[in-house]
CSV table of C-alpha atoms in Angstrom, one decimal:
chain,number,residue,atom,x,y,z
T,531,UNK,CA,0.0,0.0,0.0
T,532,UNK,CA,3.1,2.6,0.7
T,533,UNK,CA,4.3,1.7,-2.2
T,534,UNK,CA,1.3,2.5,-4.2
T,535,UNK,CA,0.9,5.6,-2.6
T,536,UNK,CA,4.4,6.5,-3.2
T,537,UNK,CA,3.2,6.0,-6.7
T,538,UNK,CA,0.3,8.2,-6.9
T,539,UNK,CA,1.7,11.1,-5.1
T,540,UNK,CA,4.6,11.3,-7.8
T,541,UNK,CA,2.9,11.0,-10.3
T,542,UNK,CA,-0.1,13.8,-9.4
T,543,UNK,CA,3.1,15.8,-8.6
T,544,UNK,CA,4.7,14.9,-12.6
T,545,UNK,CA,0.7,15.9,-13.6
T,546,UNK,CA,1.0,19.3,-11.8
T,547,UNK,CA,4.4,19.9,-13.3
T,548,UNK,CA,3.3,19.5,-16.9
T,549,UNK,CA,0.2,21.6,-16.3
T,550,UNK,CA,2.1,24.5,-15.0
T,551,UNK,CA,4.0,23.5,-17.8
T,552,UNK,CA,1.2,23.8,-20.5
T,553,UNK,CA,-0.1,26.6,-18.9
T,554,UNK,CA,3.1,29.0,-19.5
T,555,UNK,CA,3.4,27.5,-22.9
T,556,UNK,CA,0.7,28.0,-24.1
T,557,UNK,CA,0.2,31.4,-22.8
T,558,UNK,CA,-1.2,34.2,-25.5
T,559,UNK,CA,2.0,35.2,-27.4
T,560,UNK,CA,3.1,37.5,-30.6
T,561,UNK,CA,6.6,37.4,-32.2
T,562,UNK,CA,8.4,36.6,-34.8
T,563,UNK,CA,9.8,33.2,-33.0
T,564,UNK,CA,8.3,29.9,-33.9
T,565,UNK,CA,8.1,26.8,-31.9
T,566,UNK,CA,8.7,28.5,-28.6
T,567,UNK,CA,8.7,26.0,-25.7
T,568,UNK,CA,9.7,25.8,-22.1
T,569,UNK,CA,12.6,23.3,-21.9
T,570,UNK,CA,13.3,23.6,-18.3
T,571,UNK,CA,11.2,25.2,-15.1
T,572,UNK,CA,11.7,26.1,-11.7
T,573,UNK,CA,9.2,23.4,-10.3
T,574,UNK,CA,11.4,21.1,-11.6
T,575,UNK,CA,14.3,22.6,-9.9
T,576,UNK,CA,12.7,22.8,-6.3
T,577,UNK,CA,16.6,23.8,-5.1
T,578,UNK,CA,16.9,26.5,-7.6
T,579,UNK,CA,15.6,30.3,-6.8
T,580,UNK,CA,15.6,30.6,-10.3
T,581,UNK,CA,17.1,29.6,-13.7
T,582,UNK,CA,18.9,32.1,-16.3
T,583,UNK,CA,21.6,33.1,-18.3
T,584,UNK,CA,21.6,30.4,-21.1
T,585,UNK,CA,23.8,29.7,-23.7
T,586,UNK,CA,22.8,27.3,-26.9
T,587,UNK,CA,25.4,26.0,-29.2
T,588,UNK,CA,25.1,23.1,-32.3
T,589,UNK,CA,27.0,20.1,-31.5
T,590,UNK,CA,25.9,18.6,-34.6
T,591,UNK,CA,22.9,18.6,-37.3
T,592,UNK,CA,19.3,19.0,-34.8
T,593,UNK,CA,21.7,17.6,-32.1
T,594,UNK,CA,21.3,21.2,-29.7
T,595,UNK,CA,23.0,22.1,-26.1
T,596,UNK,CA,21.8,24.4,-23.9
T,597,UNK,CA,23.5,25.2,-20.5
T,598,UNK,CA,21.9,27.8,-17.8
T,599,UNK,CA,22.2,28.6,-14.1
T,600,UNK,CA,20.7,27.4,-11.4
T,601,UNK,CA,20.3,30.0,-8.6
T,602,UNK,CA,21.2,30.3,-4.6
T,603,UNK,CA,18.3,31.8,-2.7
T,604,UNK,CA,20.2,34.2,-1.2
T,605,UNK,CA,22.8,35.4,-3.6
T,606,UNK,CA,22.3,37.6,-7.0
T,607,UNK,CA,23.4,35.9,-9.4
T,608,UNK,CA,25.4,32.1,-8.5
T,609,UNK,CA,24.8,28.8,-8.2
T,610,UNK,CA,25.2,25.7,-10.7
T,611,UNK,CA,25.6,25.4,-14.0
T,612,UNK,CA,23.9,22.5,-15.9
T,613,UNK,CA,22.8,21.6,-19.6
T,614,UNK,CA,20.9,19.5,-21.4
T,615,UNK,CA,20.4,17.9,-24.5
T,616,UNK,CA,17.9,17.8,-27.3
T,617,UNK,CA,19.0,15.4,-30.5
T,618,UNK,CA,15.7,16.4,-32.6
T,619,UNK,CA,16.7,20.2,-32.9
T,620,UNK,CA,14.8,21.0,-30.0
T,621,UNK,CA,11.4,19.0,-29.9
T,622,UNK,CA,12.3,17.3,-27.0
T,623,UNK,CA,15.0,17.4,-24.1
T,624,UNK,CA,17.0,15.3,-21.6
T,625,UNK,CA,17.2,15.2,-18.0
T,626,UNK,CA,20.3,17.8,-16.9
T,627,UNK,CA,23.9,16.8,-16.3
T,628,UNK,CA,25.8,18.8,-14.2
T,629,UNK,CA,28.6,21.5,-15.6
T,630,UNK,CA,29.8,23.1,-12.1
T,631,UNK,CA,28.5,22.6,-8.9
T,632,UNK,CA,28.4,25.0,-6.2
T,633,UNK,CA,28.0,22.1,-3.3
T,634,UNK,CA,31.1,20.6,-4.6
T,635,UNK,CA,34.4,21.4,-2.7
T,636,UNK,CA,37.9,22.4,-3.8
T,637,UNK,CA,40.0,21.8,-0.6
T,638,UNK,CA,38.6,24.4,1.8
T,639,UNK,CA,36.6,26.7,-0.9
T,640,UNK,CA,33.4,26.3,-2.5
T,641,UNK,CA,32.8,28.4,-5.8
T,642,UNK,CA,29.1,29.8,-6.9
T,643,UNK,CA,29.4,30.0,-10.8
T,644,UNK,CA,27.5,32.1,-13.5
T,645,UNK,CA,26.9,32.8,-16.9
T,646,UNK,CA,27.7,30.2,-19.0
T,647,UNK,CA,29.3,30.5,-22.4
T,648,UNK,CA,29.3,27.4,-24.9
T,649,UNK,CA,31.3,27.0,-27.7
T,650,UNK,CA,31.9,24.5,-30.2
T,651,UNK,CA,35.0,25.2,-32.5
T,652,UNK,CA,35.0,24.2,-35.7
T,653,UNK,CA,36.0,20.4,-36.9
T,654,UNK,CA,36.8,19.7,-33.5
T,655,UNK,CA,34.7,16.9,-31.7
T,656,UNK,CA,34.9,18.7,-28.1
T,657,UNK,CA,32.4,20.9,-26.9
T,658,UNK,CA,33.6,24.1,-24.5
T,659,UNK,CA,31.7,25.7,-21.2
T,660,UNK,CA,33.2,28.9,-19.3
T,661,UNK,CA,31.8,30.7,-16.9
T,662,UNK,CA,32.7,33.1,-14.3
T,663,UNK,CA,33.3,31.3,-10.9
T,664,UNK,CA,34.1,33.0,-7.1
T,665,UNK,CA,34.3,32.0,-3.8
T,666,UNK,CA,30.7,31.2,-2.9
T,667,UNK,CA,30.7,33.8,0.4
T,668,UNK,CA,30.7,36.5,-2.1
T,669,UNK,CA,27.3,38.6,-2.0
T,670,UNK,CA,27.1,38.2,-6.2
T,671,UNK,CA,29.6,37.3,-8.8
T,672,UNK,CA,31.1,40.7,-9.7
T,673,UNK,CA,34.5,39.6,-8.9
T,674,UNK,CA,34.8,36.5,-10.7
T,675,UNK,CA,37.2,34.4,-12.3
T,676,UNK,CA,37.2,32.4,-15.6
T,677,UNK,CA,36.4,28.7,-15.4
T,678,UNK,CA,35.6,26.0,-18.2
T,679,UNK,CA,34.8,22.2,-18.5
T,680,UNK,CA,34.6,20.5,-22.1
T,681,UNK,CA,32.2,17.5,-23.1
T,682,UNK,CA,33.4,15.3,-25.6
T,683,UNK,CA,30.0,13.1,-25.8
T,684,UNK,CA,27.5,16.0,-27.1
T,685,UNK,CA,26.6,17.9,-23.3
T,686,UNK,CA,26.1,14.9,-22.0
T,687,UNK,CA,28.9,14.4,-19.7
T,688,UNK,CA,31.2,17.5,-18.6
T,689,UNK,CA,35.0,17.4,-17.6
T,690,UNK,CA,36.6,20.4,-15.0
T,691,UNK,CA,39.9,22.5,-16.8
T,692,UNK,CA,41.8,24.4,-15.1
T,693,UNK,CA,42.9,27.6,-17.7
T,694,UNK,CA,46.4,29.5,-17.8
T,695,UNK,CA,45.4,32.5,-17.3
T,696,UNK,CA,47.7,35.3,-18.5
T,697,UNK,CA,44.9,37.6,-17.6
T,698,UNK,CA,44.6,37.5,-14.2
T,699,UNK,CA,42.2,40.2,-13.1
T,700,UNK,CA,38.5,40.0,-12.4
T,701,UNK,CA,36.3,39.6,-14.8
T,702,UNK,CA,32.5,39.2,-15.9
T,703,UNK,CA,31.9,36.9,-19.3
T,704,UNK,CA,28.3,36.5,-21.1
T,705,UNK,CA,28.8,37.0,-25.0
T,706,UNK,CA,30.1,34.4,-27.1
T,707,UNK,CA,33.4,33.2,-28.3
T,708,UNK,CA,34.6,34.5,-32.1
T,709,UNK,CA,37.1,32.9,-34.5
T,710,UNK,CA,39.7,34.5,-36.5
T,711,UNK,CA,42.2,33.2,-38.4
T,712,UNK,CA,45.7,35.0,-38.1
T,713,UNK,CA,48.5,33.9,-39.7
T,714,UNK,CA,46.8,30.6,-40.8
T,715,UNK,CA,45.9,30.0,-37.3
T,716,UNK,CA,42.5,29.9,-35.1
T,717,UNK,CA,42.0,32.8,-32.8
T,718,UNK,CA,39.5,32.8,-30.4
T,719,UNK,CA,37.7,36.2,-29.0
T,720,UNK,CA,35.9,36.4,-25.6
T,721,UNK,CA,34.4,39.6,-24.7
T,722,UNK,CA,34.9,40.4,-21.0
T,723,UNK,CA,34.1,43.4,-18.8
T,724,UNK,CA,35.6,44.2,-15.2
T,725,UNK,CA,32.8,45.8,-12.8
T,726,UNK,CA,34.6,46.0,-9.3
T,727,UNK,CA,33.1,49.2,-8.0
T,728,UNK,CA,30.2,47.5,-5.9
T,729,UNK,CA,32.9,46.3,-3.6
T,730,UNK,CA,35.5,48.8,-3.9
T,731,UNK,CA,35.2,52.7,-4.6
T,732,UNK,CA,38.3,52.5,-6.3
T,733,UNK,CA,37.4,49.8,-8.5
T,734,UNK,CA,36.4,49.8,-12.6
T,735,UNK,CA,34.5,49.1,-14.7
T,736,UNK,CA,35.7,48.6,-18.6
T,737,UNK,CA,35.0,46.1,-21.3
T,738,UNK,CA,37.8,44.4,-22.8
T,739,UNK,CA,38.4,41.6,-24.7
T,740,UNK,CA,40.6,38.1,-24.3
T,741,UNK,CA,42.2,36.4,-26.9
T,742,UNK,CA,43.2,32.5,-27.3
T,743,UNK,CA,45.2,30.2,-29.7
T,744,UNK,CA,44.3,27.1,-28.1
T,745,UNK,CA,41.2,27.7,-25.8
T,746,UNK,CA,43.3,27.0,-22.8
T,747,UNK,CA,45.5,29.7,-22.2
T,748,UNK,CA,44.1,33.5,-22.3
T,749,UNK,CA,45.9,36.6,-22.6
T,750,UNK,CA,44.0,40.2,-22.4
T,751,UNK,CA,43.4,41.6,-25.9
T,752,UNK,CA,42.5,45.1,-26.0
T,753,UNK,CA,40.3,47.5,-24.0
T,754,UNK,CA,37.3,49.8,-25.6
T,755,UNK,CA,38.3,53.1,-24.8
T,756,UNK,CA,35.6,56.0,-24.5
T,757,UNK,CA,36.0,59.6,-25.0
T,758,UNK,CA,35.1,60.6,-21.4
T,759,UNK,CA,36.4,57.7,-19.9
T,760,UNK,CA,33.6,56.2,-16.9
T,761,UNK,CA,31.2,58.5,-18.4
T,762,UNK,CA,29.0,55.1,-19.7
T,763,UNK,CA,29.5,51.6,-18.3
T,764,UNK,CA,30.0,49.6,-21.4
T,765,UNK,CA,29.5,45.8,-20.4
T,766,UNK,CA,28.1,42.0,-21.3
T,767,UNK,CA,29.5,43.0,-25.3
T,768,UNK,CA,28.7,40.6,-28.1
T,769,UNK,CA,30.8,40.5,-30.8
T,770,UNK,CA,30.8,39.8,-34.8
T,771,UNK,CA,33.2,39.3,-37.1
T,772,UNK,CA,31.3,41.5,-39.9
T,773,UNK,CA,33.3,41.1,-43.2
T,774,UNK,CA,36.3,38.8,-45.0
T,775,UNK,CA,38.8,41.3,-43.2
T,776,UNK,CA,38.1,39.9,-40.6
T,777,UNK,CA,36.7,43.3,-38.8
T,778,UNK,CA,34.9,43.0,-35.6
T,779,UNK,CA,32.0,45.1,-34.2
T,780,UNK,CA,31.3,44.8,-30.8
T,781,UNK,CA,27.9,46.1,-29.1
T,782,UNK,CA,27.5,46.6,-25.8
T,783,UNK,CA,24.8,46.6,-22.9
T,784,UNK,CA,25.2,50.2,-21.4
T,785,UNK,CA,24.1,52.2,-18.0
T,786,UNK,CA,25.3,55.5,-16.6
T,787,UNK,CA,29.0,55.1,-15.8
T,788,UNK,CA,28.4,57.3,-12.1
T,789,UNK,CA,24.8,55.6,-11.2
T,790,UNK,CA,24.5,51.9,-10.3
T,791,UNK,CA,21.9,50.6,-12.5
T,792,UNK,CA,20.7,53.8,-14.8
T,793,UNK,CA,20.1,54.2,-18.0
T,794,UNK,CA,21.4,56.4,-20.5
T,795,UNK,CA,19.5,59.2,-21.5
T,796,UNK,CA,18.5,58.5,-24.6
T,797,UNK,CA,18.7,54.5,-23.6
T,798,UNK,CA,21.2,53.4,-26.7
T,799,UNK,CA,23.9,50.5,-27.0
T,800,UNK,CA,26.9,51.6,-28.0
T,801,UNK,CA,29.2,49.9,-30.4
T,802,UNK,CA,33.2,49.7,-30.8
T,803,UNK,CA,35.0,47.8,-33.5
T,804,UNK,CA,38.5,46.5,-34.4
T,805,UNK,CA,40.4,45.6,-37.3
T,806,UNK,CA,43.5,44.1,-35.6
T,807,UNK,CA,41.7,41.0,-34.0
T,808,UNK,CA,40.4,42.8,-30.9
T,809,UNK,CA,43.7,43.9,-30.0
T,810,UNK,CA,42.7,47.3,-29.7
T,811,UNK,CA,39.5,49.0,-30.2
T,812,UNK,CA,37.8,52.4,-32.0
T,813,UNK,CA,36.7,55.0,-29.2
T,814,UNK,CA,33.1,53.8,-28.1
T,815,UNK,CA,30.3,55.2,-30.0
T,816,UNK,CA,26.6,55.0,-29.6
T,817,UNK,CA,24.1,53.0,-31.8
T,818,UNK,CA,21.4,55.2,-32.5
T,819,UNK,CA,18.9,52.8,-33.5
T,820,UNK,CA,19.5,50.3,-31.2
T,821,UNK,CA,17.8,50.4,-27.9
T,822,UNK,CA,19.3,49.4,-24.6
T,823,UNK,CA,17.9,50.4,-21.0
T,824,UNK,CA,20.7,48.2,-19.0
T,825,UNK,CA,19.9,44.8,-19.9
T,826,UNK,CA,21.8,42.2,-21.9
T,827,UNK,CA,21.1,42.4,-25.8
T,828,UNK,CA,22.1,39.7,-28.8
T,829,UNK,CA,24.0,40.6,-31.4
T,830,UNK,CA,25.3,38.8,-34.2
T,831,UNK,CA,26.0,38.4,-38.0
T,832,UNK,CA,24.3,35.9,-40.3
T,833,UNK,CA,26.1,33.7,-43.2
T,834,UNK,CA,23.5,35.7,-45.4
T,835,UNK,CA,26.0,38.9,-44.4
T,836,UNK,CA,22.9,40.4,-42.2
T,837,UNK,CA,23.5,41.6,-38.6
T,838,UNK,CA,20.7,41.1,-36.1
T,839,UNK,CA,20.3,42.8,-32.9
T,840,UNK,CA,17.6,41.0,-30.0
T,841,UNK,CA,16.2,43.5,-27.1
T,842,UNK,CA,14.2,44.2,-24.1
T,843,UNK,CA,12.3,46.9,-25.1
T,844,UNK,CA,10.5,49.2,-21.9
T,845,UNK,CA,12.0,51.1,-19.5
T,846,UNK,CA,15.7,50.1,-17.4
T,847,UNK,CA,14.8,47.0,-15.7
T,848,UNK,CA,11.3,46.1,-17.1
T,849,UNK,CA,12.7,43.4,-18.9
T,850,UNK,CA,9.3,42.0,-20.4
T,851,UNK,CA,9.0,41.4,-24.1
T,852,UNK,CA,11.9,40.8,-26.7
T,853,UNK,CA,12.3,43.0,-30.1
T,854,UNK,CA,14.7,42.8,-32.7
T,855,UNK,CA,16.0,44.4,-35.2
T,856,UNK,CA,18.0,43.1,-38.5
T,857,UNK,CA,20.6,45.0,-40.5
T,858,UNK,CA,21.1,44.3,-44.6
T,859,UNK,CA,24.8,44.0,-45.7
T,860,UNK,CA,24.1,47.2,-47.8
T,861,UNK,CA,21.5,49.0,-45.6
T,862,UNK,CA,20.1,50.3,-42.7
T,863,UNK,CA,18.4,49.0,-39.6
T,864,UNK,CA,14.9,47.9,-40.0
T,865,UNK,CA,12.2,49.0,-38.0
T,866,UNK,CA,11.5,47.5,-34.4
T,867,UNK,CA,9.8,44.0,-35.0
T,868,UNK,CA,8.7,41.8,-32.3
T,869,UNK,CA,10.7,38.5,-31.0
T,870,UNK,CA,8.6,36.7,-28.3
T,871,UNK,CA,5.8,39.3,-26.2
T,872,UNK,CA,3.4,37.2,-23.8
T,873,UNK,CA,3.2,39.8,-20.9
T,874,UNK,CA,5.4,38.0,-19.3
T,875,UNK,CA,9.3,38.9,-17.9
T,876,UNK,CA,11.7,37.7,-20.8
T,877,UNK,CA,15.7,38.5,-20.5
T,878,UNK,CA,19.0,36.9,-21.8
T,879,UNK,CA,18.3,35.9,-25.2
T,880,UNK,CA,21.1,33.6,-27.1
T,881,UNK,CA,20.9,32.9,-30.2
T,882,UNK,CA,23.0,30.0,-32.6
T,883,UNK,CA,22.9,29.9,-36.4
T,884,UNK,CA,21.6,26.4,-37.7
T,885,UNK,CA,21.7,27.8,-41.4
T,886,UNK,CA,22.1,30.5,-43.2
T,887,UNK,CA,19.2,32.5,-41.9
T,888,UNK,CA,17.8,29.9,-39.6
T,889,UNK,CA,18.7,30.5,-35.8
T,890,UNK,CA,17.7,28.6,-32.8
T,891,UNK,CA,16.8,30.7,-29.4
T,892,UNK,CA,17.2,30.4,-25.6
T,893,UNK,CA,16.3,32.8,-23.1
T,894,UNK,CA,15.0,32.9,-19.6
T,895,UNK,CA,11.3,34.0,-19.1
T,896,UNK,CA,9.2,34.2,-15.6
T,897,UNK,CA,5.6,35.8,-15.3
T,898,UNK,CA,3.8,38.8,-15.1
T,899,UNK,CA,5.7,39.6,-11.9
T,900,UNK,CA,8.6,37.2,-11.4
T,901,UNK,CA,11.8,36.6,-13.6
T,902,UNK,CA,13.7,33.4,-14.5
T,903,UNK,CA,11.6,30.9,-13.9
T,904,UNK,CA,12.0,29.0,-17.3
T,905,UNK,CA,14.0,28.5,-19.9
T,906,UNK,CA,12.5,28.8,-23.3
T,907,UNK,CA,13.8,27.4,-27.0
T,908,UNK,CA,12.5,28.8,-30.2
T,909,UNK,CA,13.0,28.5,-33.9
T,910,UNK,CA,13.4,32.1,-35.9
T,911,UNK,CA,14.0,32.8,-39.7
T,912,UNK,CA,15.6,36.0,-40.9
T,913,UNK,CA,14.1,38.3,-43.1
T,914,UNK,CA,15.4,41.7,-44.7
C-alpha cells in the first residue's frame, strides 16, 4: 500500500508539473519566433531560486545544447551550472547533467558559478563551457574568475579544466566566443568586462576583450576606450566578425558610468570595432537605432551577411517582451519587429545559427511579476 501511494503522489506531482507546464506555454504570445517552448522550469528545480543566463550552441545537425544557471536563494546571481540535450533540434529534451557545482568542494573553498558560455570550435569533436566562478561567500559574482569544463560526448557528460590565465584580473563573461584566423591559425575572441566598484570605490569598470590560440591559455586583448572615460558603463559586449577582413563590431549593454543601475539618457547601445583581431579598439560610440535600457542584448551576424540585434524593449529593468531588429549588408536598420511578447518577464536571449538564416533561441522568461523561472527554445527565420 506505501508503495502504491508513493506512486500516486509522484505521479499527481509529474501531472501538476506539466500543467504548469502547458499553462506558460501556451500562454497568448506575438513574435516573430516559432516553436517556442519551455525546456526547463523552476518546479522542476525545487533547489533553484531561479534559472537564467543560457547559452545554446550546435553540436551537430538537430543535435542542440543548452546550458543555464541554477540560482542560490540568497545570492544575486550564483549557483550551478547545468545543460541538457535535445538530439531532434529542440522538440524534445533530456534530463540535466551537471557542468559546475556549487556544493562541490575544492580543498577548503566552495565556488558559486554564472553565466555560462558554450562553444563549439570548428571540426573539432569537443564541446567548450566557461563561466565566471568566485568564492561562494561573495554577495554576487562581480569579482569573478574564468572557469571551463569541455564534453566530448555532445553535453552529456562534462570534464573540470583548469585555464592558464595570462589575464589575471577579475572579470564578468556572457557574450560568445569568435574565430579569427591570423597567420593561418585559429584565434579565439571572448568579450569580458571588469565591474569592481560594488565592492570597492576605487574599482572599474571597462570592457575588454581576451584572446586565445588554443582555448586553454588567455591573454588580455584590447580595451574599448571611451572619449570621457567612466562616463558610460560599457559591459556583457557581443561581438561579430562582420566582413572577409576579418573586422569586428562589438555592441555593448550600457548604464550610466556614475549611477548603479541607470540608463542612459536617450537609452542606446553603443558599439566599438577592431580591425587588428580585438587587439585594440575604436573610441566607443553610440548606436542610435538600437535600444538598450541596461539589460543584456544579442547581437550577431548571419552567413547571409545580415546583422541582427535582439532587445528588451520598456523602461531600465522592465525586462518584459523581446524586439529585434536586423541589418542588410548594404542598408540600414529595420524598423523594431517583435521577437517573443506574452506579458510576461523575458531576459537573456542567445541565439546560434543552424543555417544560413535559420537561428535557434534560448532565453530565460518568468511571469507577469517574477523573472527566471523557465527557460525557453525557439526556432526564428531571418528576413530583410
Amino acid at each position: 500500500m506505501k508503495h502504491i501511494l508513493t506512486l500516486i503522489t509522484a505521479l499527481l506531482l509529474a501531472l501538476a508539473v506539466l500543467q504548469a507546464k502547458d499553462q506558460v506555454t501556451n500562454a497568448p504570445t506575438t513574435g516573430d519566433v516559432r516553436d517556442v517552448r519551455v525546456v526547463r522550469t523552476a518546479d522542476q528545480e525545487p533547489r533553484a531560486s531561479l534559472l537564467g543566463q543560457p547559452s545554446i550552441a550546435l553540436w551537430r545537425e538537430k543535435h542542440l545544447v543548452v546550458a543555464y544557471q541554477k540560482g542560490i536563494a540568497g545570492k544575486t546571481d550564483m549557483g550551478s551550472i547545468d545543460a541538457i540535450v535535445s538530439s531532434n533540434d529542440g522538440d524534445s529534451w533530456s534530463i540535466p547533467s551537471t557542468i559546475f557545482d556549487h556544493e562541490q568542494r575544492h580543498g577548503a573553498i566552495q565556488f558559486g558559478y554564472c553565466n555560462a558560455v558554450l562553444y563549439h570550435p570548428p571540426g573539432q569533436e569537443v564541446l567548450w563551457c566557461f563561466a565566471m566562478r568566485c568564492p561562494l561567500n561573495y554577495a554576487d559574482s562581480e569579482d569573478s574568475h574564468l572557469a571551463a569544463a569541455y564534453s566530448g560526448d555532445g553535453g552529456r557528460s562534462w570534464n573540470p579544466v583548469e585555464l592558464a590565465m595570462h589575464y589575471t584580473g577579475p572579470l564578468v563573461i556572457l557574450g560568445e566566443i569568435q574565430r579569427i584566423i591570423e597567420n593561418g591559425q585559429p584565434v579565439y575572441l571572448l568579450p569580458a568586462h571588469r565591474n569592481t566598484k560594488r565592492a570597492d570605490p576605487l574599482g572599474q569598470q571597462e570592457q575588454f576583450v581576451l584572446r586565445s590560440t588554443s582555448l586553454l591559455d588567455w591573454h588580455l586583448g584590447g580595451y574599448v576606450p571611451q572619449e570621457k572615460p567612466g562616463a558610460v558603463f560599457l559591459h556583457e559586449g557581443q561581438i561579430a566578425v562582420h566582413n572577409e577582413q576579418q573586422h569586428l563590431k562589438m555592441v555593448m549593454r550600457t548604464a550610466e558610468g556614475r549611477k548603479e543601475g541607470g540608463a542612459l539618457n536617450p537609452p542606446r547601445a553603443w558599439s566599438s570595432s577592431s580591425t587588428d583581431g580585438g587587439k585594440t579598439w575604436s573610441i566607443a560610440q553610440e548606436e542610435p537605432e538600437l535600444w538598450n535600457t541596461v539589460s543584456e542584448g544579442w547581437f550577431g551576424q548571419s552567413r547571409t551577411g545580415t546583422q541582427l540585434y535582439v532587445y528588451n524593449d520598456g523602461i531600465a529593468w522592465s525586462r518584459m517582451a523581446l524586439r529585434y531588429k536586423v541589418k542588410p549588408a548594404s542598408g540600414a536598420w529595420s524598423d523594431e519587429r517583435s521577437f517573443f511578447d506574452a506579458g510576461i518577464h523575458n531576459s537573456y536571449p542567445t541565439l546560434i545559427e543552424t543555417a544560413p538564416g535559420e537561428f535557434r533561441a534560448v532565453w530565460d522568461s518568468g511571469d507577469e511579476k517574477r523573472n527566471r523561472r523557465s527557460i525557453r527554445f525557439g526556432r526564428l527565420t531571418l528576413k530583410n
